[in-house]
Tab-separated table of C-alpha atoms in Angstrom:
chain	number	residue	atom	x	y	z
A	19	MET	CA	79.641	38.489	48.421
A	20	LYS	CA	79.422	40.503	45.216
A	21	LYS	CA	81.169	38.999	42.221
A	22	SER	CA	83.032	42.247	41.611
A	23	LEU	CA	84.234	42.299	45.201
A	24	LYS	CA	85.457	38.733	44.907
A	25	LYS	CA	87.367	39.676	41.781
A	26	ILE	CA	89.000	42.600	43.570
A	27	LEU	CA	89.962	40.496	46.596
A	28	PHE	CA	91.362	37.695	44.429
A	29	THR	CA	93.479	40.212	42.509
A	30	VAL	CA	94.753	41.706	45.766
A	31	LEU	CA	95.906	38.257	46.855
A	32	THR	CA	97.519	37.592	43.484
A	33	VAL	CA	99.599	40.761	43.667
A	34	PHE	CA	100.876	39.868	47.113
A	35	ALA	CA	101.801	36.387	45.892
A	36	VAL	CA	103.648	37.185	42.691
A	37	PHE	CA	105.283	40.512	43.377
A	38	PHE	CA	105.947	40.500	47.284
A	39	VAL	CA	105.469	37.019	53.580
A	40	VAL	CA	108.802	34.761	67.564
A	41	ALA	CA	110.178	32.611	69.637
A	42	CYS	CA	110.071	33.165	73.428
A	43	GLY	CA	113.090	34.833	74.954
A	44	ASN	CA	113.914	37.032	71.943
A	45	LYS	CA	115.217	40.468	72.800
A	46	GLU	CA	116.128	43.398	70.630
A	47	ASP	CA	119.862	44.084	70.488
A	48	SER	CA	120.494	47.811	70.384
A	49	LYS	CA	123.989	47.091	69.047
A	50	LEU	CA	122.633	45.591	65.837
A	51	ASN	CA	123.175	47.813	62.820
A	52	LYS	CA	119.737	47.793	61.209
A	53	GLU	CA	120.748	49.386	57.929
A	54	GLU	CA	123.752	47.083	57.519
A	55	ILE	CA	121.629	43.970	58.055
A	56	LEU	CA	118.988	45.139	55.588
A	57	GLN	CA	121.616	46.097	53.003
A	58	LYS	CA	123.310	42.700	53.291
A	59	ASN	CA	119.923	41.093	52.781
A	60	VAL	CA	119.521	43.084	49.553
A	61	GLU	CA	123.014	42.068	48.405
A	62	ALA	CA	122.194	38.422	49.089
A	63	THR	CA	118.940	38.761	47.149
A	64	ASN	CA	120.841	40.115	44.153
A	65	ASN	CA	122.905	36.915	44.188
A	66	ILE	CA	119.923	34.558	44.072
A	67	LYS	CA	120.013	32.462	40.906
A	68	SER	CA	117.091	30.158	41.692
A	69	VAL	CA	114.497	29.652	44.425
A	70	ASN	CA	111.315	27.952	45.553
A	71	LYS	CA	108.697	30.310	46.965
A	72	LEU	CA	105.465	29.245	48.683
A	73	VAL	CA	102.765	31.835	49.347
A	74	THR	CA	99.584	31.331	51.347
A	75	ALA	CA	97.102	34.176	51.525
A	76	LYS	CA	93.712	34.772	53.096
A	77	ILE	CA	91.231	37.636	53.168
A	78	GLU	CA	88.424	37.481	55.731
A	79	LEU	CA	85.265	39.593	55.618
A	80	LYS	CA	83.278	40.766	58.599
A	81	SER	CA	80.367	38.723	57.227
A	82	GLY	CA	82.377	35.560	57.843
A	83	GLU	CA	83.157	34.831	54.191
A	84	SER	CA	86.750	34.460	53.077
A	85	VAL	CA	88.951	34.230	49.998
A	86	GLU	CA	92.015	31.988	50.175
A	87	TYR	CA	94.690	30.812	47.851
A	88	MET	CA	98.145	29.304	47.570
A	89	ALA	CA	100.924	29.890	45.057
A	90	ASP	CA	103.813	27.439	44.721
A	91	ILE	CA	106.607	28.958	42.631
A	92	SER	CA	109.899	27.569	41.317
A	93	LEU	CA	112.157	29.976	39.455
A	94	ILE	CA	115.525	29.968	37.700
A	95	LYS	CA	116.840	33.412	36.836
A	96	ASP	CA	119.180	32.738	33.898
A	97	PRO	CA	118.241	31.395	31.481
A	98	PHE	CA	114.842	32.337	32.825
A	99	ALA	CA	112.376	29.569	33.635
A	100	THR	CA	109.540	29.340	36.130
A	101	LYS	CA	106.704	27.113	37.234
A	102	ILE	CA	103.787	28.674	39.106
A	103	VAL	CA	100.956	26.588	40.538
A	104	MET	CA	98.186	28.804	41.875
A	105	ASP	CA	95.314	27.234	43.829
A	106	ALA	CA	92.464	29.699	44.341
A	107	GLY	CA	90.032	27.268	45.947
A	108	PRO	CA	86.954	25.458	44.578
A	109	GLU	CA	85.378	28.531	42.994
A	110	ASN	CA	88.379	29.722	40.977
A	111	GLY	CA	90.230	26.408	40.673
A	112	GLU	CA	93.907	25.776	40.016
A	113	LEU	CA	96.097	27.403	37.386
A	114	THR	CA	99.505	26.053	36.358
A	115	THR	CA	101.908	28.223	34.383
A	116	PHE	CA	105.312	27.385	32.912
A	117	ILE	CA	107.616	29.909	31.254
A	118	LYS	CA	110.776	28.756	29.491
A	119	ASP	CA	112.711	29.592	26.323
A	120	GLY	CA	110.508	32.604	25.642
A	121	MET	CA	107.271	30.601	25.716
A	122	MET	CA	104.424	30.503	28.228
A	123	TYR	CA	102.318	27.375	28.813
A	124	VAL	CA	99.111	27.548	30.864
A	125	THR	CA	96.542	24.986	31.960
A	126	GLY	CA	93.580	25.095	34.323
A	127	THR	CA	92.180	22.636	36.847
A	128	GLY	CA	92.612	19.070	35.600
A	129	GLY	CA	95.353	19.935	33.135
A	130	ASN	CA	93.443	18.432	30.206
A	131	THR	CA	94.207	21.252	27.786
A	132	TRP	CA	97.176	23.575	27.475
A	133	GLU	CA	97.560	26.957	25.861
A	134	GLN	CA	100.927	28.270	24.740
A	135	GLN	CA	102.147	31.592	23.444
A	136	ALA	CA	105.366	33.512	22.951
A	137	ILE	CA	106.163	35.877	25.798
A	138	PRO	CA	108.084	39.159	25.327
A	139	GLU	CA	111.293	39.899	27.185
A	140	GLU	CA	109.712	42.766	29.124
A	141	THR	CA	107.138	40.373	30.567
A	142	ILE	CA	109.889	37.980	31.595
A	143	GLU	CA	111.603	40.847	33.410
A	144	GLU	CA	108.372	41.451	35.327
A	145	TYR	CA	108.282	37.820	36.415
A	146	LYS	CA	111.817	38.176	37.732
A	147	ASN	CA	110.339	40.556	40.313
A	148	ILE	CA	109.362	37.389	42.157
A	149	LEU	CA	112.934	37.521	43.488
A	150	ASN	CA	112.756	41.137	44.620
A	151	ASP	CA	110.954	40.859	47.967
A	152	SER	CA	113.968	42.013	49.984
A	153	ILE	CA	114.772	44.883	47.631
A	154	GLU	CA	111.237	46.269	47.737
A	155	ILE	CA	111.104	45.925	51.520
A	156	TYR	CA	114.438	47.721	51.927
A	157	GLU	CA	113.234	50.655	49.833
A	158	VAL	CA	110.229	50.966	52.149
A	159	LEU	CA	112.146	50.596	55.415
A	160	LYS	CA	115.393	52.492	54.841
A	161	ASP	CA	113.906	55.910	55.631
A	162	ASN	CA	111.903	54.632	58.601
A	163	LEU	CA	114.469	52.682	60.599
A	164	ASP	CA	113.220	54.234	63.841
A	165	LYS	CA	110.061	52.130	63.419
A	166	VAL	CA	111.989	48.954	62.577
A	167	SER	CA	112.930	46.375	65.197
A	168	ILE	CA	115.557	43.669	64.646
A	169	LYS	CA	116.039	40.793	67.093
A	170	GLU	CA	118.386	37.821	67.071
A	171	ASP	CA	116.830	34.384	67.391
A	172	GLY	CA	119.322	31.537	67.077
A	173	GLY	CA	120.621	31.614	63.518
A	174	ASN	CA	118.173	34.260	62.338
A	175	TYR	CA	117.366	37.950	62.444
A	176	ILE	CA	113.694	38.753	63.068
A	177	VAL	CA	112.778	42.055	61.413
A	178	SER	CA	109.466	43.724	62.257
A	179	VAL	CA	107.746	47.090	61.839
A	180	SER	CA	105.732	48.903	64.492
A	181	LYS	CA	102.052	48.043	64.047
A	182	ASN	CA	99.961	50.544	62.089
A	183	SER	CA	102.952	52.637	61.000
A	184	ASP	CA	101.779	55.320	58.586
A	185	PHE	CA	104.523	54.617	56.041
A	186	LEU	CA	103.602	50.915	55.859
A	187	ASN	CA	99.889	51.669	55.490
A	188	GLU	CA	100.738	54.126	52.713
A	189	TYR	CA	102.977	51.619	50.937
A	190	ILE	CA	100.245	48.980	50.885
A	191	LYS	CA	97.722	51.562	49.701
A	192	ASN	CA	99.991	52.557	46.808
A	193	GLN	CA	100.535	48.919	45.837
A	194	MET	CA	96.791	48.316	45.726
A	195	SER	CA	95.649	51.601	44.153
A	196	ASP	CA	95.927	50.409	40.550
A	197	ILE	CA	94.027	47.235	41.394
A	198	VAL	CA	91.030	48.586	43.275
A	199	GLY	CA	90.788	51.585	40.938
A	200	GLY	CA	88.054	53.926	42.064
A	201	GLU	CA	87.307	51.838	45.133
A	202	ASP	CA	88.140	53.426	48.464
A	203	PHE	CA	91.024	51.495	49.979
A	204	GLU	CA	92.509	52.700	53.256
A	205	PRO	CA	94.615	50.007	54.930
A	206	ASN	CA	95.350	50.271	58.634
A	207	ASN	CA	96.828	48.171	61.422
A	208	SER	CA	99.363	46.934	58.863
A	209	THR	CA	102.126	44.648	60.112
A	210	LEU	CA	105.277	43.312	58.497
A	211	GLU	CA	107.638	40.695	59.887
A	212	TYR	CA	110.326	38.730	58.104
A	213	ILE	CA	113.173	36.402	58.926
A	214	ILE	CA	116.711	36.716	57.566
A	215	ASP	CA	119.286	33.942	57.839
A	216	LYS	CA	122.239	35.295	59.862
A	217	GLU	CA	124.825	33.336	57.885
A	218	THR	CA	123.652	33.819	54.293
A	219	TYR	CA	121.425	36.904	54.735
A	220	PHE	CA	118.844	35.234	52.511
A	221	LEU	CA	115.181	35.922	53.244
A	222	LYS	CA	113.571	32.844	54.825
A	223	SER	CA	110.000	33.998	55.403
A	224	LEU	CA	107.760	37.044	55.183
A	225	LEU	CA	104.453	37.902	56.879
A	226	ILE	CA	102.236	40.857	55.922
A	227	THR	CA	98.832	41.657	57.450
A	228	PHE	CA	96.454	44.587	57.202
A	229	ILE	CA	92.838	45.648	57.692
A	230	ALA	CA	90.964	47.686	55.087
A	231	GLU	CA	87.512	48.473	53.738
A	232	VAL	CA	86.448	47.573	50.193
A	233	GLN	CA	82.949	48.250	48.844
A	234	GLY	CA	81.799	49.085	52.349
A	235	GLN	CA	82.992	45.789	53.789
A	236	LYS	CA	85.769	45.482	56.329
A	237	ILE	CA	88.438	42.955	55.364
A	238	LYS	CA	91.394	41.368	57.142
A	239	ALA	CA	94.246	40.230	54.907
A	240	LYS	CA	97.181	37.971	55.731
A	241	THR	CA	99.943	36.779	53.413
A	242	GLU	CA	102.709	34.383	54.453
A	243	THR	CA	105.653	33.582	52.190
A	244	THR	CA	108.447	31.067	52.716
A	245	PHE	CA	111.612	30.685	50.632
A	246	SER	CA	113.569	27.458	50.191
A	247	ASN	CA	116.038	25.624	47.968
A	248	ILE	CA	117.801	28.919	47.246
A	249	ASN	CA	120.314	28.509	44.385
A	250	ASN	CA	119.517	24.797	44.258
A	251	VAL	CA	116.681	24.621	41.717
A	252	GLU	CA	118.468	22.715	38.960
A	253	GLU	CA	115.870	22.419	36.198
A	254	ILE	CA	112.267	23.243	35.327
A	255	ILE	CA	110.831	20.692	32.915
A	256	ILE	CA	107.907	21.538	30.638
A	257	PRO	CA	105.392	18.650	30.345
A	258	GLU	CA	105.295	16.989	26.919
A	259	GLU	CA	101.561	17.641	26.581
A	260	ALA	CA	102.234	21.368	27.017
A	261	LEU	CA	105.035	21.369	24.439
A	262	ASN	CA	102.837	19.495	21.967
A	263	SER	CA	99.745	21.669	22.382
A	264	ASN	CA	98.619	23.588	19.306
A	265	ASN	CA	96.701	26.405	21.022
């Protein structure tokens, strides 16, 4: 695999991780008000004060090679603090990032050395987008409800989009356009499925898949995200060695 291609694929996975994840007998209920359910999910998202978010992502190439990684995120909205542990496999290693009190602390695999720097408020606002999965999804779906299916499954709503819907392919293309730059990137067979808690309307999980071609190679991408401990993350503690670093 070309190094440049690996860099592109890793960046694609990173974007899905930071800024975006059926039981038998389910049946769609035509009486369900799709827009109302999605709007309540957005309202619930706006009331999230803290959360844990786990993302697993994989891109497979036709050649049999693959790029995988995991991001484990804890976040408190106000005052803002976050911990992000990103494992990109043996080749790229692990990266741990803390942000708190206007400072960012970063260390690589092994955690032997830390770097710290002040972080501007506008960057902190960008990190808060980690909470905006439901809001972004709603903006994509609201004008295409005819292609959206919602089923009840126990205490959850299962929301899915018709496979290979043009609007979903276009959305993914737009999200990736700045990353792949001049590379041709035409996603197809895109799918989106997510689970909403019927009682709280919080997002519980999100699954996005698509097929595309990058640098002449066909790729299959899959990103799964789960949300937990909503409004129950009490504190994010910066390690002493990070606080005491002089970098």
